[in-house]
Short mmCIF file of C-alpha atoms and ligand atoms in Angstrom, two decimals:
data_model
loop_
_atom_site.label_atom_id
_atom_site.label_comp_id
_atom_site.label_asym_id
_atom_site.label_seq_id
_atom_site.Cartn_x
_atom_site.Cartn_y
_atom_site.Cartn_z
CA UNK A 1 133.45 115.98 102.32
CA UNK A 2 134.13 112.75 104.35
CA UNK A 3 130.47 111.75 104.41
CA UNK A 4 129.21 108.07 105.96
CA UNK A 5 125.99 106.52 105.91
CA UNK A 6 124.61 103.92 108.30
CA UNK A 7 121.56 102.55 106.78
CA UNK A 8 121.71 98.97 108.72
CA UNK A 9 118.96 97.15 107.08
CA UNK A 10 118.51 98.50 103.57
CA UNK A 11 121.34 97.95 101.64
CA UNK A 12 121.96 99.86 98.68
CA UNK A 13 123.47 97.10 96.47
CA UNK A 14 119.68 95.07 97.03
CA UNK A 15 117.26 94.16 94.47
CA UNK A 16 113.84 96.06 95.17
CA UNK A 17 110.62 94.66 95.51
CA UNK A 18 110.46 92.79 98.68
CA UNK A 19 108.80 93.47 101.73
CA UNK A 20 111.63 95.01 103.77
CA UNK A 21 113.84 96.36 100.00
CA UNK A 22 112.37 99.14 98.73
CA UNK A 23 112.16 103.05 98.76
CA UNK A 24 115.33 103.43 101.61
CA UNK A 25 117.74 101.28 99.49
CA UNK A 26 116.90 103.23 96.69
CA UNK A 27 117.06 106.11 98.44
CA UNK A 28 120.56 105.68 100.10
CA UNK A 29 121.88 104.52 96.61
CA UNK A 30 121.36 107.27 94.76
CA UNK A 31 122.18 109.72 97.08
CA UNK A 32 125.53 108.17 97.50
CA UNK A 33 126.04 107.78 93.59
CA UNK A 34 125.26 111.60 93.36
CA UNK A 35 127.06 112.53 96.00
CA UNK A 36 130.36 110.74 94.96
CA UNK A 37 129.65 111.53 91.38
CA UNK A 38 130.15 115.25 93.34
CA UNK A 39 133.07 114.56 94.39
CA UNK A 40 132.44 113.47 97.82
CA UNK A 41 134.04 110.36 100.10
CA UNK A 42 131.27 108.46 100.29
CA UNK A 43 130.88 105.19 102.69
CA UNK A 44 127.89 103.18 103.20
CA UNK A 45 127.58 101.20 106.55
CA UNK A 46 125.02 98.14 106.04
CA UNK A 47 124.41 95.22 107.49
CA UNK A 48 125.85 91.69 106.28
CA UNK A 49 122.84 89.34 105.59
CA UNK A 50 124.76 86.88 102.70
CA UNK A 51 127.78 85.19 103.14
CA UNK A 52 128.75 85.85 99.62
CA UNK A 53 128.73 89.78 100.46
CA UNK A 54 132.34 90.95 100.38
CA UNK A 55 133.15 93.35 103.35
CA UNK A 56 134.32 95.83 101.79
CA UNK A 57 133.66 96.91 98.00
CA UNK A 58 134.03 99.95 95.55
CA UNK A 59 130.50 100.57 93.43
CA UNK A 60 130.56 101.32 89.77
CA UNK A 61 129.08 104.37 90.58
CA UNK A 62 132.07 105.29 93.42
CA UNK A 63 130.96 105.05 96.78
CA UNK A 64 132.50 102.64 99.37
CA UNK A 65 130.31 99.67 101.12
CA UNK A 66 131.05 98.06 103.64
CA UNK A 67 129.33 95.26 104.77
CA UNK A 68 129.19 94.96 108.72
CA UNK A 69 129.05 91.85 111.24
CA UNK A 70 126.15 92.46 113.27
CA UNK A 71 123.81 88.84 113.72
CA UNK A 72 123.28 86.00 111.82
CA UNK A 73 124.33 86.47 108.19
CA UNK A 74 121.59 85.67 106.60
CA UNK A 75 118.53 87.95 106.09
CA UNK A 76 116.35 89.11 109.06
CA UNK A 77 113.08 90.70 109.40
CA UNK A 78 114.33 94.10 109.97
CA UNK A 79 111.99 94.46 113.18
CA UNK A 80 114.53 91.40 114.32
CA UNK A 81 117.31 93.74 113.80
CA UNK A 82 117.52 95.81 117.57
CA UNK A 83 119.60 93.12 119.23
CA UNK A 84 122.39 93.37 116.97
CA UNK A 85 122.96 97.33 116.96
CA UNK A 86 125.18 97.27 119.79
CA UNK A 87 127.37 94.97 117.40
CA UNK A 88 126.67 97.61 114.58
CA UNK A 89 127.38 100.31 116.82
CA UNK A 90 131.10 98.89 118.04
CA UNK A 91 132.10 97.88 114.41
CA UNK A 92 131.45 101.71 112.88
CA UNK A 93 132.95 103.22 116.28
CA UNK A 94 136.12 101.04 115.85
CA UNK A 95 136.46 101.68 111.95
CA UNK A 96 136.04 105.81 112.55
CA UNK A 97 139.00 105.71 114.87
CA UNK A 98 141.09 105.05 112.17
CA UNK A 99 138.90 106.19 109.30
CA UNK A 100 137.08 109.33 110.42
CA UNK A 101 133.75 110.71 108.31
CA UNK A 102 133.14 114.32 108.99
CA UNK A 103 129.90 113.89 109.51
CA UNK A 104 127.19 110.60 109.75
CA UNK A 105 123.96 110.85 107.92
CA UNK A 106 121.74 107.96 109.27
CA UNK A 107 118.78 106.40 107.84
CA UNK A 108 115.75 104.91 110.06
CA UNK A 109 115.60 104.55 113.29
CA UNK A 110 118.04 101.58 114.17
CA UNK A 111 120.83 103.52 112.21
CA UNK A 112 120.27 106.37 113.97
CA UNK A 113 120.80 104.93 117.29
CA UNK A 114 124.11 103.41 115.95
CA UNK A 115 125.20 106.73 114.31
CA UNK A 116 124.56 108.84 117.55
CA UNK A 117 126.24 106.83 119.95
CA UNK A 118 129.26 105.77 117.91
CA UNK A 119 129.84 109.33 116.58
CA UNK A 120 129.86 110.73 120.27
CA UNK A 121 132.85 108.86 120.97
CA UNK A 122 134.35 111.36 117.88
CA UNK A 123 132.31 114.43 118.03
CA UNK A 124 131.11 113.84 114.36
CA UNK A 125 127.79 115.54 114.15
CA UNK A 126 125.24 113.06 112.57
CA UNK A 127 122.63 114.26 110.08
CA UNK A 128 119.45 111.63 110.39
CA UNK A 129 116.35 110.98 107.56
CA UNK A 130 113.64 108.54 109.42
CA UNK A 131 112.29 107.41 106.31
CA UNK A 132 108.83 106.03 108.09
CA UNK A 133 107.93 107.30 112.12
CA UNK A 134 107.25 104.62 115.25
CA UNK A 135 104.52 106.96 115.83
CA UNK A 136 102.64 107.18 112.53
CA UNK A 137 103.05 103.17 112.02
CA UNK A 138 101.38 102.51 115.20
CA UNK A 139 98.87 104.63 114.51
CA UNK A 140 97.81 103.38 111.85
CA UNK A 141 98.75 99.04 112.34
CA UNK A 142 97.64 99.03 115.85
CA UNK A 143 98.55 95.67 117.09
CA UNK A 144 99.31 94.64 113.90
CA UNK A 145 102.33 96.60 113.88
CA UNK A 146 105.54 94.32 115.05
CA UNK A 147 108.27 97.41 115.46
CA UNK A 148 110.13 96.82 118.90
CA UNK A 149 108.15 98.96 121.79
CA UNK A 150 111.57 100.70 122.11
CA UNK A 151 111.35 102.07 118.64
CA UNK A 152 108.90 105.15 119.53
CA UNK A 153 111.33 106.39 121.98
CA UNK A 154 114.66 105.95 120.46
CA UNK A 155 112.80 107.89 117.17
CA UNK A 156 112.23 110.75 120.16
CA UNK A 157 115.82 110.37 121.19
CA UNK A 158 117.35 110.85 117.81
CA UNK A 159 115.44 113.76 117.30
CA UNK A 160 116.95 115.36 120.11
CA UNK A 161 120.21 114.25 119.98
CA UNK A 162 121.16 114.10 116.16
CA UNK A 163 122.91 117.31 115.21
CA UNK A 164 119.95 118.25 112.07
CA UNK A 165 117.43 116.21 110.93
CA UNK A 166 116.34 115.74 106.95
CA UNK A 167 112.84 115.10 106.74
CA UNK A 168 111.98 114.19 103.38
CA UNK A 169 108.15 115.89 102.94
CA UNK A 170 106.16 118.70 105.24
CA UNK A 171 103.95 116.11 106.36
CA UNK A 172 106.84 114.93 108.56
CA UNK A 173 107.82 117.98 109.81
CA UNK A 174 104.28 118.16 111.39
CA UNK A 175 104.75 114.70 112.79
CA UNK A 176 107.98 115.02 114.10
CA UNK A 177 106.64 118.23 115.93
CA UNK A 178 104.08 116.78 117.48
CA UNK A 179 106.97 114.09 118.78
CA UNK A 180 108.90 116.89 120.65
CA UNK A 181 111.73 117.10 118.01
CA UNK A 182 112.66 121.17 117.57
CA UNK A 183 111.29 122.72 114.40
CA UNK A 184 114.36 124.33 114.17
CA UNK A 185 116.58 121.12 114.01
CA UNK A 186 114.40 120.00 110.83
CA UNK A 187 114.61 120.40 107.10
CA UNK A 188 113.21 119.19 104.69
CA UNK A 189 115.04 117.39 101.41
CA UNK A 190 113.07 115.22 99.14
CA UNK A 191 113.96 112.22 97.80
CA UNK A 192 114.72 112.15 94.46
CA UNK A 193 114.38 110.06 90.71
CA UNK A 194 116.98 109.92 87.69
CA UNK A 195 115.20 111.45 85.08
CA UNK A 196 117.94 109.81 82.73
CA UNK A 197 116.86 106.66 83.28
CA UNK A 198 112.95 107.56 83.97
CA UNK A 199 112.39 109.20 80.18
CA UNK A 200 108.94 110.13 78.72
CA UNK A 201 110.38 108.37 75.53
CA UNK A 202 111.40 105.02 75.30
CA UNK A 203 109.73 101.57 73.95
CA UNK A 204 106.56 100.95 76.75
CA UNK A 205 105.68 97.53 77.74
CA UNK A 206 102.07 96.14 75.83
CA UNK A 207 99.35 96.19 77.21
CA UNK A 208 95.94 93.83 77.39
CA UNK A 209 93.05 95.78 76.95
CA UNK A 210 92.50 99.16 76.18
CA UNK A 211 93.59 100.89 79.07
CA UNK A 212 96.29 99.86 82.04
CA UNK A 213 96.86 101.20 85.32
CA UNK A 214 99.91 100.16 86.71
CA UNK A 215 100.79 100.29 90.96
CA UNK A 216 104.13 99.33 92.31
CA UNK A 217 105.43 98.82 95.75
CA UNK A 218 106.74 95.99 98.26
CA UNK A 219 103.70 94.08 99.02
CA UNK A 220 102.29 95.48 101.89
CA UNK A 221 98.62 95.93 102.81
CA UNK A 222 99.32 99.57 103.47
CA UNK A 223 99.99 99.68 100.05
CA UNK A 224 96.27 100.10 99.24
CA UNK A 225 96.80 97.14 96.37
CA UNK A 226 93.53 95.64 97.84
CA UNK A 227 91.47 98.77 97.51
CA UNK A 228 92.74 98.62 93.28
CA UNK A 229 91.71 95.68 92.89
CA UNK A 230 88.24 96.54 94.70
CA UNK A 231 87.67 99.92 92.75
CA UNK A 232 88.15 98.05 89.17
CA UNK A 233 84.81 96.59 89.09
CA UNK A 234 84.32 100.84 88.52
CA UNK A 235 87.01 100.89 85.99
CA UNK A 236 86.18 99.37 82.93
CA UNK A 237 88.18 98.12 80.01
CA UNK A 238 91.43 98.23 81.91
CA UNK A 239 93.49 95.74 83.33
CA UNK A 240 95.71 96.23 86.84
CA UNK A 241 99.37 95.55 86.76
CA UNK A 242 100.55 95.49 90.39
CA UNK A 243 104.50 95.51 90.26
CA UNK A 244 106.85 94.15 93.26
CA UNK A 245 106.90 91.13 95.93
CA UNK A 246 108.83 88.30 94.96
CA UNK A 247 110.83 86.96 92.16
CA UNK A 248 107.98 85.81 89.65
CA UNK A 249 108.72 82.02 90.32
CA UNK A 250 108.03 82.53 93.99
CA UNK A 251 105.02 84.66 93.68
CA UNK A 252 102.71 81.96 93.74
CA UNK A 253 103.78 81.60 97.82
CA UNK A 254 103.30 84.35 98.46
CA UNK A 255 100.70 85.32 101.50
CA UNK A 256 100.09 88.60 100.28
CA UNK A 257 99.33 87.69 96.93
CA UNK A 258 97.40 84.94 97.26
CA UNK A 259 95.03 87.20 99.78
CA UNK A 260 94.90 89.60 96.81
CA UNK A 261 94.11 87.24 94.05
CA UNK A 262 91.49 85.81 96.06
CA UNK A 263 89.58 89.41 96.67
CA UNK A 264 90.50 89.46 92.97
CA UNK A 265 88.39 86.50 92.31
CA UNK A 266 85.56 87.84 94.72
CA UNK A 267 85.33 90.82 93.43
CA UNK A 268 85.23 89.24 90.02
CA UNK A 269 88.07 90.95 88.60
CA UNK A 270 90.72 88.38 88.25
CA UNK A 271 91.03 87.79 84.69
CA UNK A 272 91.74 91.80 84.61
CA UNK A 273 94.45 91.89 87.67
CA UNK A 274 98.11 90.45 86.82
CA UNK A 275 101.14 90.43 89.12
CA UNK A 276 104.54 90.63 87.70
CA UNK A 277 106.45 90.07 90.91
CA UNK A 278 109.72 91.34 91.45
CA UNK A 279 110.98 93.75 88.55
CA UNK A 280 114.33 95.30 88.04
CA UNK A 281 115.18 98.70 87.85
CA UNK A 282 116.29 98.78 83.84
CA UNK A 283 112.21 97.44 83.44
CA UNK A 284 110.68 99.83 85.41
CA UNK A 285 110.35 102.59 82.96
CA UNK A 286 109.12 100.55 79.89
CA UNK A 287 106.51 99.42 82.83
CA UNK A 288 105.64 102.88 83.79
CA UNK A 289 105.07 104.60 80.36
CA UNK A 290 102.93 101.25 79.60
CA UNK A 291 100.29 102.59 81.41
CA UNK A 292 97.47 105.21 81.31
CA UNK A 293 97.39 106.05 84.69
CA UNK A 294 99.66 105.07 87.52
CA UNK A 295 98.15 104.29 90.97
CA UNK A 296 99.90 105.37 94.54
CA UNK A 297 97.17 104.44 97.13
CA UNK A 298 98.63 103.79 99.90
CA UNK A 299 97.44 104.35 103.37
CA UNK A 300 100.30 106.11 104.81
CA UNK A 301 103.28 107.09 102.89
CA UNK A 302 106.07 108.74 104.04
CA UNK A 303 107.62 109.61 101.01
CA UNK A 304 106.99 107.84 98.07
CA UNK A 305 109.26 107.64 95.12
CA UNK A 306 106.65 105.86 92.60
CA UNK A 307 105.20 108.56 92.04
CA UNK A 308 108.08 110.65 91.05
CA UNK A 309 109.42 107.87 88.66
CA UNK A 310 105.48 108.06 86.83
CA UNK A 311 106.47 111.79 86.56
CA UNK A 312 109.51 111.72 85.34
CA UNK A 313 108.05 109.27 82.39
CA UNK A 314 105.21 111.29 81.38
CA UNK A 315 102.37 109.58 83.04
CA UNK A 316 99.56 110.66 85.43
CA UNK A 317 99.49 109.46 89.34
CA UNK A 318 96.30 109.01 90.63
CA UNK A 319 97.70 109.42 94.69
CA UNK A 320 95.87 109.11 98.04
CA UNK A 321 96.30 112.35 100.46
CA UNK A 322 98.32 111.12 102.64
CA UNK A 323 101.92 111.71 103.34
CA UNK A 324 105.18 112.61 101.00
CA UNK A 325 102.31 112.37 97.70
CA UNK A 326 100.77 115.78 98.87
CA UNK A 327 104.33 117.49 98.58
CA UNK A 328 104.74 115.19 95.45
CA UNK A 329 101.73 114.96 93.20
CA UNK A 330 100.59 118.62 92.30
CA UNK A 331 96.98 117.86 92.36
CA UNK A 332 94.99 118.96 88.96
CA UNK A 333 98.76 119.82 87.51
CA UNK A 334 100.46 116.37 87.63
CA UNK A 335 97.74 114.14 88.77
CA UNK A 336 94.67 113.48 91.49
CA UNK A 337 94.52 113.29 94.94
CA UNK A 338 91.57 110.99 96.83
CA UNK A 339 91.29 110.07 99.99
CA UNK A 340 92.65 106.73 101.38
CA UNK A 341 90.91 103.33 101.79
CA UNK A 342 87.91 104.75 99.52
CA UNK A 343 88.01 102.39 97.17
CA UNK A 344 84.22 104.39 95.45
CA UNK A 345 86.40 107.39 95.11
CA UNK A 346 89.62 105.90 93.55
CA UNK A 347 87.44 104.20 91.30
CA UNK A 348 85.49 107.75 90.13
CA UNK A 349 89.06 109.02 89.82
CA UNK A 350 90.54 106.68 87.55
CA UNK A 351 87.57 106.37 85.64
CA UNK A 352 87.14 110.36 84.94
CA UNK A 353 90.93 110.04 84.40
CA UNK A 354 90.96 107.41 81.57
CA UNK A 355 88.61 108.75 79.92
CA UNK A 356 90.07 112.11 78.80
CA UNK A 357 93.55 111.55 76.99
CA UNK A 358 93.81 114.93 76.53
CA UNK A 359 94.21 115.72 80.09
CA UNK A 360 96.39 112.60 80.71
CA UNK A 361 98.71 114.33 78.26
CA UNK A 362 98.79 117.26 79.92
CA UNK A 363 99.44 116.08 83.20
CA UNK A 364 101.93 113.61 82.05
CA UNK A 365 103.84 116.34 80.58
CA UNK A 366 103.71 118.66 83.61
CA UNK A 367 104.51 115.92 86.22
CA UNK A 368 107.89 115.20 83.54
CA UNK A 369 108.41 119.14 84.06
CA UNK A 370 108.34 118.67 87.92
CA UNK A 371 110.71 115.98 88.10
CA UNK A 372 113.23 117.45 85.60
CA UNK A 373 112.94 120.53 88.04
CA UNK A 374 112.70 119.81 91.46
CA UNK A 375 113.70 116.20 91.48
CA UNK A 376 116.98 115.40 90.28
CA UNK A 377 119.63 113.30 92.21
CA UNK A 378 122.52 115.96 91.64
CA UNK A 379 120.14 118.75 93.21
CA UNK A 380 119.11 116.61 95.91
CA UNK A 381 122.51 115.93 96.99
CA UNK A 382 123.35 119.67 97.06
CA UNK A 383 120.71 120.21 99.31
CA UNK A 384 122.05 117.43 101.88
CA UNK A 385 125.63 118.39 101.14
CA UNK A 386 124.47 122.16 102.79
CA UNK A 387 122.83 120.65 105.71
CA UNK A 388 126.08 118.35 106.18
CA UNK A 389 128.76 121.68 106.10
CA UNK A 390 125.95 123.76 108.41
CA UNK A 391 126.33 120.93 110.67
CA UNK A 392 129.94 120.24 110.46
CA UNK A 393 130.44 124.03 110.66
CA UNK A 394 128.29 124.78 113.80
CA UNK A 395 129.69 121.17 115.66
CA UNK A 396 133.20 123.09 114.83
CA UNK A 397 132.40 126.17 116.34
CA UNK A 398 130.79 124.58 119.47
CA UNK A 399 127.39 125.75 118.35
CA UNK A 400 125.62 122.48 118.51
CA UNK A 401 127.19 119.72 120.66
CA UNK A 402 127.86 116.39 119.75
CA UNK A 403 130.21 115.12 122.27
CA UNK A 404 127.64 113.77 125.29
CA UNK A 405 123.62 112.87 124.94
CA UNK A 406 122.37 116.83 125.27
CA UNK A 407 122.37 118.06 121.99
CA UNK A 408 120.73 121.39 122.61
N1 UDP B 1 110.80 98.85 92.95
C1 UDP B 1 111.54 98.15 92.02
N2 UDP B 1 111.13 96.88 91.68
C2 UDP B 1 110.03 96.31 92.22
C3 UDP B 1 109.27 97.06 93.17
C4 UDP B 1 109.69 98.32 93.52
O1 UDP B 1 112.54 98.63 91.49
O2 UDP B 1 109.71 95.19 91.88
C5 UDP B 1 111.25 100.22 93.32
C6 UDP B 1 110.32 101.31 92.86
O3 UDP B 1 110.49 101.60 91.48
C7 UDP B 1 110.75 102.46 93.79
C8 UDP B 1 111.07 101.72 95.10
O4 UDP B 1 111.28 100.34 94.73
O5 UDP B 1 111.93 103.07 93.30
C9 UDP B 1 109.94 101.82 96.09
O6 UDP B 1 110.03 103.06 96.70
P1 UDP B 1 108.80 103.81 97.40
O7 UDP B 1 109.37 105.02 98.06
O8 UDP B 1 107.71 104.07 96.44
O9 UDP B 1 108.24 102.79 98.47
P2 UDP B 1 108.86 102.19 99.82
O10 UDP B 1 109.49 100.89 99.44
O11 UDP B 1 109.87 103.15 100.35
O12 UDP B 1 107.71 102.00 100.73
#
């Protein structure tokens, strides 16, 4: 198929670690690779934030990206980004007049406006993954939260508009019910890992003490770092890697971890907490299987791919209940579930958890057997390539519209 992606802020060629690079690029890079590696067309519409970007390039792995004008080139907070969709939107409408996908799958909410109103011009149906929901954000970052107040609405639009939706975890489902969006529009494809690359053999990274638990993710408070670094004083003999942010140069500058070195120091646990700042991919594994335990804690997470890559290298996840880990971490099979922000009860569970290698082994090993079977990039892109040719084949027949705003 003639597939095209919109994903405006996350581009797929980024380095990962930063606050606004992280699961999404990862996410629309793979599933492109697979799906090309398939034999699929595959073009990836993403914004141009570096001058040095061409506009247009071939990946090693064979899909197309094209870097579009649409603001400032130079990198924007992506909550910055609304003003320059109608840009986005005019550039992918042009270039499908001439080169037309068969169908648009979008990613978050800004690409999603761009993909339904440029593919109406051209009755493409688009196909749209949300990645993280207005409404759950807001829930839980109050005023904190800086999304544009049109974001809630335009997430509501999409739903009802966009030809299927792919939620990536049942948790979603429920939320995007409880938005208005049709049950029936929804399904649900995961996200995936490449259990090539994430191996439960392979050289591991050394470690500092006896024991390591090892978290990764953009640093963001809602990334539950802080509530690590307050359980260890429960979690002896083991030091706390916490993997992302900045380049390591830069990491010294950076708010968020200076706030968590100094509830580091507090909590007097400092000498025990290191942060390696941004890594890169071909690290990550030797990272992972360096550790005992790996540690997703977040407060909200709408998918979570961490936890998959911990899998897929043989190592327990110690998760909070909240989001994509339910559907993710089998709990008591491939690791344990606690409840978010409870920093008493992450503490009990990585303590009980270190403490028994023989059940580490086990669940390592079943969590590798979950990745190796549900998780795979090829299978994932099957799944989306049957919701794309349902799609296609019901816009064809007239079934679902996607020429005008009512959808169904
Ligand atoms: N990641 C990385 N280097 C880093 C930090 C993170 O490669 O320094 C990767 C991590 O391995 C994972 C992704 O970024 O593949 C984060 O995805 P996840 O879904 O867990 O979180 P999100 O960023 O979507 O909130």
């Amino acid at each position: 198929m003639r597939i095209a992606m919109i994903s405006e802020h996350a581009n797929p060629l980024a380095a990962l670690g930063e606050v606004d690079a992280g699961g999404q690029n990862l996410h629309v890079a793979e599933l492109s690779a697979a799906l090309a590696a398939a034999g699929h067309d595959v073009t990836v519409y993403t914004r141009r934030d570096d001058p040095v970007q061409s506009a247009d390039r071939i990946t090693p792995q064979g899909y197309r990206v094209v870097h579009v004008p649409a603001g400032p080139v130079r990198p924007l907070p992506k909550d910055e980004l609304l003003p320059h969709m109608g840009e986005f939107t005019r550039f992918v409408e042009r270039a499908w007049r001439t080169d037309r996908p068969e169908v648009v799958h979008s990613h978050f909410w800004m690409s999603g406006l761009v993909a339904v109103v440029a593919a109406r011009a051209h009755g493409i149906p688009v196909l749209h993954t949300y990645h993280a929901l207005g409404t759950v954000k807001r829930r839980h970052q109050g005023t904190a939260d800086t999304s544009p107040d049109q974001r809630i609405g335009i997430e509501r639009m999409i739903g009802r508009t966009a030809a299927g939706i792919v939620a990536t975890c049942g948790d979603e489902v429920t939320e995007l019910a409880r938005m208005g969006v049709p049950r029936t529009n929804v399904s649900i494809v995961p996200c995936g890992v490449d259990c090539a690359q994430f191996t439960a053999e392979g050289p591991a990274e050394d470690k500092a003490l006896p024991f390591r638990v090892v978290s990764v993710g953009r640093l963001v408070p809602r990334k539950g770092f802080a509530d690590l670094i307050a359980a260890l004083p429960g979690v002896p003999d083991t030091e706390l890697v916490i993997v992302g942010g900045p380049e390591h140069a830069r990491l010294a500058f950076d708010p968020e971890v200076r706030r968590l070195r100094a509830l580091a120091e507090k909590t007097r646990v400092a000498d025990r907490v290191r942060f390696t700042g941004q890594v890169p991919r071909d690290r990550m594994p030797g990272l992972l299987r360096s550790a005992d335990v790996v540690a997703c804690v977040p407060w909200y997470e709408p998918f979570g791919i961490v936890p998959l890559e911990a899998m897929a290298c043989g190592v327990p996840v110690v998760a909070t209940r909240v989001g994509g880990l339910t559907d993710t971490v089998v709990e008591h099979v491939t690791g344990e579930l606690v409840p978010p922000r409870r920093p008493a009860a992450l503490a009990t569970a990585l303590r009980t958890m270190l403490a028994d290698p023989i059940r580490r082994s086990f669940l390592g090993g079943a969590g590798r057997d979950r990745a190796e079977s549900r998780y795979p990039w090829r299978r994932i892109a099957e799944e989306c390539v049957r919701e794309y040719q349902r799609c296609a084949e019901l816009a064809q027949t007239g079934a679902i519209t996607v020429v005008g705003s009512a959808a169904r």
